[in-house]
């Protein structure tokens, strides 16, 4: 996927009310520059401003900039032997980060460590503002290429799940099933995992974010699998719940309530509808089925480089959906001593509704 990073950087500086925007390693830096660094003990900061892009960067990482002449980065390198203070001093001086400047930072990602590095360079800004939500807002609108990468990750992940379920048997441990699923995704060509594959059986499935362990899958119980591979950094995020033997009537009742909640949310979602309304459509179905107290999390979240992004599909969020947003719909019911069901799909908002990127059957 060829990305116009100049356009992304221009949109950033035009959209955010700040003189300079500081990005630290992570999804925001990756999205706006295409540069990958670890958030480590060596401070690395990209500064986006009207005059272009500047970076304080360790000398050992400088090759990453020379390989990206398209970015036209003004670099301030530093070595382990000399330390980074002089690099920050030079950067602060050249960019005039002084008492008249407003500095935008991602408050969810920037550490005190990086802030102290700026202070060591003499930065004395008029105001530091948290622009994290603005960064996520820009990223919430996906391009066709981004959607295509998520679709590729989803297609490979679903094929891996198909192979895993055909192989899985009663008596296997959660860890064995998770390893098989991970191996199948790798064999099919995914590029890493969106997160560790979550496999929960029986009572464990009643924990929305339980831990995959050595528990063996028994007869007549739920098998919940939450997983996803990645393609060029873009993830799939899928959950399906199965029973490999004969489910009880209560299990069928729970499953049907979750399925209908998923379908109700998909039916109502479209541009102009609020995240609250989408959540409510699913939550009402589960409440009417008598399991409202057992749906204990939001309906879904945005999907992109971070895995969890905007929009936040939750009861208290009255932001309206807009075209090209991508998010999950994942209602769930979790009953202690019985088990849990979650059915999660990834969808993209279209001009008049949504399109599901996931297509794996929703059968118990």
Tab-separated table of C-alpha atoms in Angstrom:
chain	number	residue	atom	x	y	z
A	1	UNK	CA	0.000	0.000	0.000
A	2	UNK	CA	1.530	3.314	-1.108
A	3	UNK	CA	0.645	6.095	1.320
A	4	UNK	CA	0.893	9.847	0.767
A	5	UNK	CA	2.461	10.820	4.074
A	6	UNK	CA	2.815	14.452	3.002
A	7	UNK	CA	-0.979	14.627	2.777
A	8	UNK	CA	-1.378	13.001	6.194
A	9	UNK	CA	1.088	15.408	7.808
A	10	UNK	CA	-0.608	18.402	6.184
A	11	UNK	CA	-3.990	17.218	7.410
A	12	UNK	CA	-2.543	16.838	10.894
A	13	UNK	CA	-1.137	20.349	11.113
A	14	UNK	CA	-4.290	21.833	9.534
A	15	UNK	CA	-6.638	19.938	11.859
A	16	UNK	CA	-4.961	20.362	15.231
A	17	UNK	CA	-4.786	23.687	17.036
A	18	UNK	CA	-1.109	23.660	17.973
A	19	UNK	CA	2.091	25.253	16.663
A	20	UNK	CA	4.075	22.045	17.039
A	21	UNK	CA	2.776	18.499	17.485
A	22	UNK	CA	5.064	15.970	19.164
A	23	UNK	CA	4.668	12.286	18.262
A	24	UNK	CA	6.422	9.482	20.114
A	25	UNK	CA	6.911	5.934	18.781
A	26	UNK	CA	3.668	4.039	18.344
A	27	UNK	CA	0.637	3.932	16.072
A	28	UNK	CA	0.321	7.718	15.714
A	29	UNK	CA	3.908	8.150	14.541
A	30	UNK	CA	3.489	5.145	12.257
A	31	UNK	CA	0.247	6.480	10.774
A	32	UNK	CA	1.484	9.994	10.053
A	33	UNK	CA	5.078	9.202	9.029
A	34	UNK	CA	5.335	5.481	8.301
A	35	UNK	CA	8.293	5.286	10.698
A	36	UNK	CA	8.564	2.383	13.132
A	37	UNK	CA	10.487	2.768	16.376
A	38	UNK	CA	10.270	1.075	19.754
A	39	UNK	CA	9.174	3.169	22.714
A	40	UNK	CA	12.392	2.571	24.645
A	41	UNK	CA	14.912	4.171	26.975
A	42	UNK	CA	16.241	6.165	23.988
A	43	UNK	CA	13.975	9.186	23.420
A	44	UNK	CA	12.708	9.544	19.850
A	45	UNK	CA	10.250	12.329	19.015
A	46	UNK	CA	8.860	13.529	15.697
A	47	UNK	CA	7.818	17.194	15.635
A	48	UNK	CA	5.209	18.192	13.071
A	49	UNK	CA	5.021	21.929	12.328
A	50	UNK	CA	4.263	24.366	9.513
A	51	UNK	CA	7.812	24.209	8.199
A	52	UNK	CA	7.782	20.426	7.904
A	53	UNK	CA	8.937	17.486	10.003
A	54	UNK	CA	11.794	17.421	12.529
A	55	UNK	CA	13.044	14.586	14.714
A	56	UNK	CA	15.153	14.015	17.765
A	57	UNK	CA	16.529	10.558	17.059
A	58	UNK	CA	19.300	8.222	18.272
A	59	UNK	CA	22.193	7.968	15.801
A	60	UNK	CA	21.757	4.194	15.650
A	61	UNK	CA	18.274	4.732	14.139
A	62	UNK	CA	19.355	7.343	11.579
A	63	UNK	CA	19.320	4.850	8.691
A	64	UNK	CA	15.537	4.741	8.944
A	65	UNK	CA	15.463	8.415	7.997
A	66	UNK	CA	18.001	8.148	5.176
A	67	UNK	CA	15.816	5.392	3.723
A	68	UNK	CA	12.863	7.810	3.674
A	69	UNK	CA	13.943	10.857	1.620
A	70	UNK	CA	10.264	11.500	0.829
A	71	UNK	CA	9.737	12.765	4.388
A	72	UNK	CA	12.422	15.497	4.129
A	73	UNK	CA	13.110	15.234	7.851
A	74	UNK	CA	15.253	17.748	9.688
A	75	UNK	CA	17.075	15.450	12.098
A	76	UNK	CA	18.727	16.105	15.456
A	77	UNK	CA	20.743	12.992	16.188
A	78	UNK	CA	22.367	11.958	19.419
A	79	UNK	CA	24.648	9.136	20.546
A	80	UNK	CA	24.705	6.995	23.661
A	81	UNK	CA	28.126	8.402	24.564
A	82	UNK	CA	27.121	12.075	24.268
A	83	UNK	CA	23.532	11.867	25.490
A	84	UNK	CA	20.437	13.505	24.107
A	85	UNK	CA	20.343	16.874	25.876
A	86	UNK	CA	22.167	18.796	23.122
A	87	UNK	CA	19.898	17.257	20.453
A	88	UNK	CA	16.861	18.555	22.316
A	89	UNK	CA	18.499	21.953	22.779
A	90	UNK	CA	19.137	22.254	19.049
A	91	UNK	CA	15.637	21.107	18.157
A	92	UNK	CA	13.977	23.466	20.626
A	93	UNK	CA	16.049	26.389	19.327
A	94	UNK	CA	15.456	25.724	15.627
A	95	UNK	CA	11.704	25.152	16.048
A	96	UNK	CA	11.293	28.064	18.496
A	97	UNK	CA	9.487	25.990	21.094
A	98	UNK	CA	9.333	28.901	23.513
A	99	UNK	CA	6.872	30.769	25.678
A	100	UNK	CA	4.861	31.828	22.627
A	101	UNK	CA	4.401	28.289	21.283
A	102	UNK	CA	1.530	25.905	21.847
A	103	UNK	CA	2.750	22.308	21.893
A	104	UNK	CA	0.383	19.431	21.126
A	105	UNK	CA	1.148	16.053	22.686
A	106	UNK	CA	-0.545	12.674	22.755
A	107	UNK	CA	-1.328	12.463	26.448
A	108	UNK	CA	-2.067	8.735	26.233
A	109	UNK	CA	1.365	7.896	24.815
A	110	UNK	CA	3.959	10.514	25.696
A	111	UNK	CA	5.752	9.657	28.897
A	112	UNK	CA	7.133	12.017	31.525
A	113	UNK	CA	10.488	10.744	30.225
A	114	UNK	CA	10.037	12.464	26.835
A	115	UNK	CA	8.613	15.579	28.468
A	116	UNK	CA	11.690	15.886	30.673
A	117	UNK	CA	13.841	15.506	27.572
A	118	UNK	CA	12.101	18.508	26.063
A	119	UNK	CA	12.580	20.411	29.317
A	120	UNK	CA	16.283	19.556	29.280
A	121	UNK	CA	16.454	21.233	25.893
A	122	UNK	CA	14.986	24.420	27.266
A	123	UNK	CA	11.435	24.073	25.964
A	124	UNK	CA	9.216	26.576	27.747
A	125	UNK	CA	5.908	26.486	25.968
A	126	UNK	CA	2.988	28.835	26.472
A	127	UNK	CA	0.667	25.873	26.671
A	128	UNK	CA	0.860	22.105	26.288
A	129	UNK	CA	-2.368	20.521	25.089
A	130	UNK	CA	-3.409	16.900	24.831
A	131	UNK	CA	-4.311	16.318	21.178
A	132	UNK	CA	-4.620	12.540	21.475
A	133	UNK	CA	-8.331	12.500	20.645
A	134	UNK	CA	-7.769	14.706	17.581
A	135	UNK	CA	-5.120	12.282	16.318
A	136	UNK	CA	-7.495	9.358	16.768
A	137	UNK	CA	-10.297	11.303	15.097
A	138	UNK	CA	-8.195	11.773	11.958
A	139	UNK	CA	-7.266	8.089	11.967
A	140	UNK	CA	-10.893	6.964	12.406
A	141	UNK	CA	-11.661	7.594	8.714
A	142	UNK	CA	-10.178	4.731	6.754
A	143	UNK	CA	-9.021	4.876	3.153
A	144	UNK	CA	-9.890	2.115	0.664
A	145	UNK	CA	-6.331	0.791	0.998
A	146	UNK	CA	-6.605	0.557	4.779
A	147	UNK	CA	-9.933	-1.246	4.495
A	148	UNK	CA	-8.451	-3.626	1.921
A	149	UNK	CA	-5.624	-4.539	4.305
A	150	UNK	CA	-8.079	-5.251	7.128
A	151	UNK	CA	-10.185	-7.327	4.719
A	152	UNK	CA	-7.092	-9.348	3.789
A	153	UNK	CA	-6.265	-9.911	7.471
A	154	UNK	CA	-9.864	-10.953	8.140
A	155	UNK	CA	-10.019	-13.381	5.205
A	156	UNK	CA	-6.834	-15.146	6.297
A	157	UNK	CA	-7.926	-15.209	9.935
A	158	UNK	CA	-11.318	-16.703	9.097
A	159	UNK	CA	-9.730	-19.441	7.017
A	160	UNK	CA	-7.433	-20.226	9.958
A	161	UNK	CA	-10.455	-20.468	12.263
A	162	UNK	CA	-12.207	-22.801	9.821
A	163	UNK	CA	-9.207	-25.141	9.796
A	164	UNK	CA	-8.872	-24.968	13.581
A	165	UNK	CA	-12.525	-25.792	14.295
A	166	UNK	CA	-12.443	-28.714	11.865
A	167	UNK	CA	-9.415	-30.030	13.808
A	168	UNK	CA	-10.468	-29.257	17.385
A	169	UNK	CA	-11.828	-32.045	19.607
A	170	UNK	CA	-13.297	-32.398	23.065
A	171	UNK	CA	-10.497	-32.981	25.557
A	172	UNK	CA	-8.044	-30.533	23.989
A	173	UNK	CA	-6.748	-27.715	26.154
A	174	UNK	CA	-7.345	-24.038	25.493
A	175	UNK	CA	-3.632	-23.592	24.888
A	176	UNK	CA	-3.544	-26.390	22.315
A	177	UNK	CA	-6.433	-24.861	20.378
A	178	UNK	CA	-4.904	-21.379	20.574
A	179	UNK	CA	-1.556	-22.656	19.272
A	180	UNK	CA	-3.224	-24.422	16.360
A	181	UNK	CA	-5.096	-21.230	15.452
A	182	UNK	CA	-1.951	-19.107	15.681
A	183	UNK	CA	0.028	-21.581	13.580
A	184	UNK	CA	-2.686	-21.666	10.924
A	185	UNK	CA	-2.754	-17.864	10.682
A	186	UNK	CA	1.013	-17.811	10.270
A	187	UNK	CA	0.935	-20.579	7.656
A	188	UNK	CA	-1.683	-18.675	5.671
A	189	UNK	CA	0.392	-15.517	5.562
A	190	UNK	CA	-0.721	-13.189	8.331
A	191	UNK	CA	2.030	-10.862	9.542
A	192	UNK	CA	1.839	-11.289	13.293
A	193	UNK	CA	-1.128	-11.218	15.627
A	194	UNK	CA	-3.439	-8.350	16.485
A	195	UNK	CA	-3.321	-9.733	20.052
A	196	UNK	CA	-2.734	-13.089	21.699
A	197	UNK	CA	-5.405	-15.547	20.565
A	198	UNK	CA	-7.972	-15.906	23.349
A	199	UNK	CA	-9.492	-19.378	23.735
A	200	UNK	CA	-11.867	-19.915	26.670
A	201	UNK	CA	-13.875	-23.034	27.474
A	202	UNK	CA	-16.762	-23.817	29.794
A	203	UNK	CA	-16.836	-21.641	32.927
A	204	UNK	CA	-13.819	-19.711	31.660
A	205	UNK	CA	-15.856	-18.321	28.767
A	206	UNK	CA	-17.900	-16.329	31.314
A	207	UNK	CA	-14.834	-14.074	31.734
A	208	UNK	CA	-14.903	-11.454	28.929
A	209	UNK	CA	-11.131	-11.024	29.114
A	210	UNK	CA	-10.111	-14.310	30.665
A	211	UNK	CA	-6.744	-16.009	30.204
A	212	UNK	CA	-6.132	-18.963	27.919
A	213	UNK	CA	-4.846	-21.847	29.994
A	214	UNK	CA	-4.675	-25.585	30.503
A	215	UNK	CA	-8.405	-26.156	30.991
A	216	UNK	CA	-9.687	-28.893	28.680
A	217	UNK	CA	-12.727	-28.464	26.473
A	218	UNK	CA	-15.548	-30.596	27.808
A	219	UNK	CA	-18.686	-31.926	26.184
A	220	UNK	CA	-21.806	-29.735	26.059
A	221	UNK	CA	-20.025	-26.467	26.864
A	222	UNK	CA	-19.067	-23.215	25.199
A	223	UNK	CA	-15.836	-22.699	23.293
A	224	UNK	CA	-15.196	-18.965	22.839
A	225	UNK	CA	-12.431	-17.842	20.466
A	226	UNK	CA	-11.395	-14.165	20.127
A	227	UNK	CA	-8.500	-13.646	17.714
A	228	UNK	CA	-7.079	-11.918	14.648
A	229	UNK	CA	-4.049	-11.733	12.422
A	230	UNK	CA	-2.536	-8.643	10.832
A	231	UNK	CA	-1.608	-7.485	7.339
A	232	UNK	CA	0.898	-4.603	7.091
A	233	UNK	CA	-0.037	-3.587	10.618
A	234	UNK	CA	-3.811	-3.647	10.066
A	235	UNK	CA	-5.718	-6.203	12.151
A	236	UNK	CA	-8.670	-8.517	12.158
A	237	UNK	CA	-10.635	-8.754	15.411
A	238	UNK	CA	-13.124	-11.614	15.367
A	239	UNK	CA	-14.963	-13.616	18.021
A	240	UNK	CA	-17.014	-16.730	17.500
A	241	UNK	CA	-18.511	-19.090	20.087
A	242	UNK	CA	-19.083	-22.795	19.489
A	243	UNK	CA	-20.283	-25.973	21.144
A	244	UNK	CA	-18.719	-29.135	19.750
A	245	UNK	CA	-21.380	-31.400	21.252
A	246	UNK	CA	-25.011	-30.825	22.280
A	247	UNK	CA	-25.713	-27.426	23.915
A	248	UNK	CA	-28.288	-27.131	26.660
A	249	UNK	CA	-31.473	-25.138	26.169
A	250	UNK	CA	-30.068	-22.308	28.274
A	251	UNK	CA	-26.925	-22.247	26.140
A	252	UNK	CA	-29.070	-22.014	23.012
A	253	UNK	CA	-31.118	-19.228	24.578
A	254	UNK	CA	-28.019	-17.237	25.483
A	255	UNK	CA	-26.492	-17.748	22.070
A	256	UNK	CA	-29.652	-16.687	20.245
A	257	UNK	CA	-29.910	-13.496	22.328
A	258	UNK	CA	-26.330	-12.524	21.473
A	259	UNK	CA	-26.832	-13.328	17.799
A	260	UNK	CA	-29.996	-11.228	17.585
A	261	UNK	CA	-28.240	-8.379	19.414
A	262	UNK	CA	-25.425	-8.479	16.869
A	263	UNK	CA	-27.893	-8.413	13.974
A	264	UNK	CA	-29.940	-5.586	15.542
A	265	UNK	CA	-26.836	-3.405	15.840
A	266	UNK	CA	-25.833	-4.136	12.261
A	267	UNK	CA	-29.338	-3.259	11.064
A	268	UNK	CA	-29.414	0.189	12.675
A	269	UNK	CA	-25.848	1.353	12.072
A	270	UNK	CA	-25.406	3.980	9.334
A	271	UNK	CA	-24.134	7.546	8.927
A	272	UNK	CA	-25.884	9.943	11.290
A	273	UNK	CA	-26.789	7.273	13.842
A	274	UNK	CA	-24.980	7.727	17.146
A	275	UNK	CA	-22.684	5.203	18.759
A	276	UNK	CA	-25.098	5.250	21.709
A	277	UNK	CA	-27.992	4.201	19.466
A	278	UNK	CA	-26.043	1.288	17.994
A	279	UNK	CA	-25.047	0.084	21.460
A	280	UNK	CA	-28.633	0.480	22.680
A	281	UNK	CA	-30.074	-1.549	19.798
A	282	UNK	CA	-27.978	-4.537	20.856
A	283	UNK	CA	-28.334	-3.948	24.593
A	284	UNK	CA	-32.144	-3.773	24.373
A	285	UNK	CA	-32.293	-7.218	22.755
A	286	UNK	CA	-30.184	-8.765	25.506
A	287	UNK	CA	-32.125	-6.964	28.237
A	288	UNK	CA	-35.448	-8.142	26.823
A	289	UNK	CA	-34.097	-11.695	26.816
A	290	UNK	CA	-33.470	-11.364	30.563
A	291	UNK	CA	-29.668	-11.162	30.420
A	292	UNK	CA	-29.067	-7.412	30.611
A	293	UNK	CA	-26.999	-7.708	33.799
A	294	UNK	CA	-24.659	-10.128	32.031
A	295	UNK	CA	-23.719	-7.817	29.146
A	296	UNK	CA	-20.930	-6.043	30.963
A	297	UNK	CA	-18.948	-4.124	28.341
A	298	UNK	CA	-19.428	-1.668	25.476
A	299	UNK	CA	-20.712	-2.988	22.163
A	300	UNK	CA	-17.573	-2.305	20.167
A	301	UNK	CA	-14.602	-0.152	19.247
A	302	UNK	CA	-12.907	1.338	16.236
A	303	UNK	CA	-10.399	-0.821	14.391
A	304	UNK	CA	-7.093	0.191	12.833
A	305	UNK	CA	-3.371	0.284	13.557
A	306	UNK	CA	-4.014	0.425	17.302
A	307	UNK	CA	-6.529	-2.421	17.394
A	308	UNK	CA	-8.762	-0.311	19.664
A	309	UNK	CA	-9.485	3.084	18.122
A	310	UNK	CA	-12.365	5.503	17.578
A	311	UNK	CA	-15.312	5.322	17.284
A	312	UNK	CA	-16.196	4.044	20.744
A	313	UNK	CA	-19.482	2.141	20.393
A	314	UNK	CA	-20.748	2.689	23.924
A	315	UNK	CA	-23.860	3.713	25.854
A	316	UNK	CA	-22.586	7.166	26.806
A	317	UNK	CA	-21.089	8.124	23.429
A	318	UNK	CA	-23.374	10.327	21.326
A	319	UNK	CA	-20.904	10.841	18.474
A	320	UNK	CA	-22.497	10.120	15.099
A	321	UNK	CA	-21.159	7.453	12.769
A	322	UNK	CA	-19.661	8.684	9.496
A	323	UNK	CA	-18.790	7.008	6.236
A	324	UNK	CA	-15.513	5.008	6.158
A	325	UNK	CA	-15.341	4.449	9.895
A	326	UNK	CA	-14.453	0.838	10.752
A	327	UNK	CA	-15.512	-0.713	14.045
A	328	UNK	CA	-16.428	-3.942	15.801
A	329	UNK	CA	-19.868	-5.131	16.856
A	330	UNK	CA	-19.366	-7.606	19.693
A	331	UNK	CA	-22.285	-8.116	22.069
A	332	UNK	CA	-21.818	-10.707	24.795
A	333	UNK	CA	-23.531	-12.498	27.655
A	334	UNK	CA	-21.389	-13.918	30.464
A	335	UNK	CA	-23.141	-16.061	33.088
A	336	UNK	CA	-21.025	-17.406	35.969
A	337	UNK	CA	-21.027	-21.210	36.289
A	338	UNK	CA	-22.666	-21.486	32.854
A	339	UNK	CA	-20.355	-19.777	30.393
A	340	UNK	CA	-20.226	-16.894	27.979
A	341	UNK	CA	-21.046	-16.078	24.389
A	342	UNK	CA	-19.606	-13.281	22.269
A	343	UNK	CA	-20.159	-12.816	18.537
A	344	UNK	CA	-17.870	-10.171	17.054
A	345	UNK	CA	-17.874	-8.786	13.536
A	346	UNK	CA	-15.806	-6.055	11.883
A	347	UNK	CA	-17.826	-3.573	9.826
A	348	UNK	CA	-17.244	-0.454	7.705
A	349	UNK	CA	-19.733	2.401	7.468
A	350	UNK	CA	-21.009	2.983	3.921
A	351	UNK	CA	-23.096	5.803	2.443
A	352	UNK	CA	-26.375	4.223	3.560
A	353	UNK	CA	-25.514	1.582	6.159
A	354	UNK	CA	-22.637	-0.725	6.962
A	355	UNK	CA	-20.813	-3.546	5.205
A	356	UNK	CA	-19.561	-6.487	7.230
A	357	UNK	CA	-15.938	-7.324	6.522
A	358	UNK	CA	-16.322	-10.583	8.431
A	359	UNK	CA	-18.261	-13.467	6.910
A	360	UNK	CA	-17.528	-16.489	9.102
A	361	UNK	CA	-20.814	-18.298	9.912
A	362	UNK	CA	-22.545	-17.216	13.129
A	363	UNK	CA	-23.674	-20.715	14.149
A	364	UNK	CA	-23.350	-22.284	17.571
